[in-house]
Amino acid sequence: MSNGPYGQIACRCGTVTLLVCGSPLGRGQGTGDEPVTFWPLEAIQVGGGADELDIAPDGRGVDAWGCRRCDECLLHAHDEAGVAVLAGDLEDTDDLSMALTLSQRRCLEALGYRVVAGE
């Protein structure tokens, strides 16, 4: 477990929980202009419900992590870039500095994400 900041996300039925440790790499917008946050893939830990966690390809070259019970997708993982994409804009990231590499940015943009510059 990280000594740095962390957050917890859960599916709507509460079966699968994920812990997000450390600091995000950046912010962006998804293909539908919804806010997303980019995290290092190694910052994601399963907090509960590992037996109900479904990891499946989503057809874009990324894996969708979701709950088998309620079918909610919690994040998209891009192994090549080493980035997890979580829906929403997490609290306490107002001073977020961009830590995405150029290679990671290109991978994410090729998938349809728009990376937003740090503030």
mmCIF file of C-alpha atoms in Angstrom:
data_model
loop_
_atom_site.group_PDB
_atom_site.id
_atom_site.type_symbol
_atom_site.label_atom_id
_atom_site.label_comp_id
_atom_site.label_asym_id
_atom_site.label_seq_id
_atom_site.Cartn_x
_atom_site.Cartn_y
_atom_site.Cartn_z
ATOM 1 C CA MET A 1 0.000 0.000 0.000
ATOM 2 C CA SER A 2 1.192 3.479 -0.867
ATOM 3 C CA ASN A 3 1.924 6.123 1.745
ATOM 4 C CA GLY A 4 0.765 8.766 -0.751
ATOM 5 C CA PRO A 5 -2.730 9.865 -1.649
ATOM 6 C CA TYR A 6 -5.252 7.203 -2.526
ATOM 7 C CA GLY A 7 -8.846 6.828 -3.524
ATOM 8 C CA GLN A 8 -11.337 4.019 -3.699
ATOM 9 C CA ILE A 9 -13.817 3.311 -6.461
ATOM 10 C CA ALA A 10 -16.577 0.733 -6.394
ATOM 11 C CA CYS A 11 -19.110 -0.621 -8.816
ATOM 12 C CA ARG A 12 -22.747 0.335 -8.309
ATOM 13 C CA CYS A 13 -23.558 -2.925 -6.465
ATOM 14 C CA GLY A 14 -20.461 -2.577 -4.228
ATOM 15 C CA THR A 15 -19.051 -6.017 -5.019
ATOM 16 C CA VAL A 16 -15.830 -4.883 -6.721
ATOM 17 C CA THR A 17 -13.684 -2.164 -5.179
ATOM 18 C CA LEU A 18 -10.424 -0.808 -6.535
ATOM 19 C CA LEU A 19 -7.829 1.265 -4.719
ATOM 20 C CA VAL A 20 -5.978 3.967 -6.629
ATOM 21 C CA CYS A 21 -2.687 4.901 -4.963
ATOM 22 C CA GLY A 22 -0.245 7.721 -5.598
ATOM 23 C CA SER A 23 -0.814 10.582 -7.992
ATOM 24 C CA PRO A 24 -2.610 10.732 -11.325
ATOM 25 C CA LEU A 25 -0.616 11.254 -14.516
ATOM 26 C CA GLY A 26 -3.060 13.677 -16.062
ATOM 27 C CA ARG A 27 -6.586 14.538 -17.049
ATOM 28 C CA GLY A 28 -8.486 14.330 -20.238
ATOM 29 C CA GLN A 29 -11.757 13.762 -21.958
ATOM 30 C CA GLY A 30 -13.170 10.521 -23.243
ATOM 31 C CA THR A 31 -14.662 9.874 -26.648
ATOM 32 C CA GLY A 32 -17.990 11.280 -25.431
ATOM 33 C CA ASP A 33 -16.331 14.399 -23.905
ATOM 34 C CA GLU A 34 -16.774 13.005 -20.380
ATOM 35 C CA PRO A 35 -13.966 13.858 -17.934
ATOM 36 C CA VAL A 36 -11.393 11.122 -17.302
ATOM 37 C CA THR A 37 -8.282 10.824 -15.173
ATOM 38 C CA PHE A 38 -5.138 8.953 -16.246
ATOM 39 C CA TRP A 39 -3.295 6.874 -13.644
ATOM 40 C CA PRO A 40 -0.229 4.638 -13.758
ATOM 41 C CA LEU A 41 -1.520 1.108 -14.239
ATOM 42 C CA GLU A 42 0.607 -0.104 -11.333
ATOM 43 C CA ALA A 43 -1.259 2.353 -9.046
ATOM 44 C CA ILE A 44 -4.421 0.229 -9.278
ATOM 45 C CA GLN A 45 -5.015 -2.452 -6.645
ATOM 46 C CA VAL A 46 -8.026 -4.689 -6.146
ATOM 47 C CA GLY A 47 -9.533 -3.832 -2.771
ATOM 48 C CA GLY A 48 -12.354 -6.348 -2.797
ATOM 49 C CA GLY A 49 -14.368 -8.655 -4.990
ATOM 50 C CA ALA A 50 -11.453 -10.015 -7.005
ATOM 51 C CA ASP A 51 -13.460 -13.128 -7.876
ATOM 52 C CA GLU A 52 -16.163 -10.922 -9.469
ATOM 53 C CA LEU A 53 -13.714 -8.670 -11.369
ATOM 54 C CA ASP A 54 -14.044 -9.161 -15.114
ATOM 55 C CA ILE A 55 -11.144 -8.020 -17.301
ATOM 56 C CA ALA A 56 -11.979 -8.230 -20.995
ATOM 57 C CA PRO A 57 -10.771 -6.600 -24.222
ATOM 58 C CA ASP A 58 -13.057 -3.790 -25.336
ATOM 59 C CA GLY A 59 -12.165 -3.867 -29.030
ATOM 60 C CA ARG A 60 -9.939 -0.769 -29.005
ATOM 61 C CA GLY A 61 -6.779 -2.430 -27.751
ATOM 62 C CA VAL A 62 -7.541 -1.801 -24.086
ATOM 63 C CA ASP A 63 -8.983 -3.967 -21.332
ATOM 64 C CA ALA A 64 -12.192 -2.988 -19.590
ATOM 65 C CA TRP A 65 -12.221 -3.808 -15.865
ATOM 66 C CA GLY A 66 -15.736 -4.325 -14.586
ATOM 67 C CA CYS A 67 -18.034 -6.143 -12.235
ATOM 68 C CA ARG A 68 -19.557 -9.453 -13.330
ATOM 69 C CA ARG A 69 -22.595 -8.899 -11.082
ATOM 70 C CA CYS A 70 -23.759 -5.419 -12.096
ATOM 71 C CA ASP A 71 -21.836 -5.176 -15.392
ATOM 72 C CA GLU A 72 -20.433 -1.724 -14.549
ATOM 73 C CA CYS A 73 -17.084 -0.801 -16.093
ATOM 74 C CA LEU A 74 -14.738 0.740 -13.520
ATOM 75 C CA LEU A 75 -11.738 1.560 -15.687
ATOM 76 C CA HIS A 76 -9.978 0.948 -18.984
ATOM 77 C CA ALA A 77 -6.393 -0.313 -18.876
ATOM 78 C CA HIS A 78 -3.890 0.234 -21.670
ATOM 79 C CA ASP A 79 -1.034 -2.219 -21.075
ATOM 80 C CA GLU A 80 1.270 -0.828 -23.770
ATOM 81 C CA ALA A 81 1.105 2.695 -22.338
ATOM 82 C CA GLY A 82 0.952 1.487 -18.718
ATOM 83 C CA VAL A 83 -2.036 3.751 -18.099
ATOM 84 C CA ALA A 84 -5.414 3.194 -16.468
ATOM 85 C CA VAL A 85 -8.241 5.507 -17.511
ATOM 86 C CA LEU A 86 -10.876 6.195 -14.850
ATOM 87 C CA ALA A 87 -14.114 8.016 -15.531
ATOM 88 C CA GLY A 88 -14.541 11.317 -13.739
ATOM 89 C CA ASP A 89 -12.297 13.989 -12.382
ATOM 90 C CA LEU A 90 -10.984 13.083 -8.951
ATOM 91 C CA GLU A 91 -11.009 15.581 -6.101
ATOM 92 C CA ASP A 92 -7.816 17.243 -4.889
ATOM 93 C CA THR A 93 -6.131 17.266 -8.289
ATOM 94 C CA ASP A 94 -6.422 20.996 -9.014
ATOM 95 C CA ASP A 95 -2.636 21.433 -9.117
ATOM 96 C CA LEU A 96 -2.126 18.395 -11.317
ATOM 97 C CA SER A 97 1.075 18.573 -13.324
ATOM 98 C CA MET A 98 1.286 16.520 -16.482
ATOM 99 C CA ALA A 99 3.358 13.405 -15.943
ATOM 100 C CA LEU A 100 2.306 11.549 -19.105
ATOM 101 C CA THR A 101 5.138 10.778 -21.474
ATOM 102 C CA LEU A 102 4.841 11.666 -25.137
ATOM 103 C CA SER A 103 4.485 7.957 -25.942
ATOM 104 C CA GLN A 104 1.646 7.576 -23.418
ATOM 105 C CA ARG A 105 -0.098 10.678 -24.784
ATOM 106 C CA ARG A 106 0.110 9.339 -28.327
ATOM 107 C CA CYS A 107 -1.292 5.943 -27.295
ATOM 108 C CA LEU A 108 -4.192 7.573 -25.452
ATOM 109 C CA GLU A 109 -4.944 10.007 -28.262
ATOM 110 C CA ALA A 110 -4.912 7.132 -30.787
ATOM 111 C CA LEU A 111 -7.649 5.518 -28.654
ATOM 112 C CA GLY A 112 -9.792 8.658 -28.876
ATOM 113 C CA TYR A 113 -8.931 10.303 -25.555
ATOM 114 C CA ARG A 114 -8.114 14.005 -25.472
ATOM 115 C CA VAL A 115 -5.359 14.843 -22.997
ATOM 116 C CA VAL A 116 -5.860 18.148 -21.181
ATOM 117 C CA ALA A 117 -2.757 20.162 -20.325
ATOM 118 C CA GLY A 118 -1.920 20.688 -16.642
ATOM 119 C CA GLU A 119 -2.959 23.917 -14.966
#
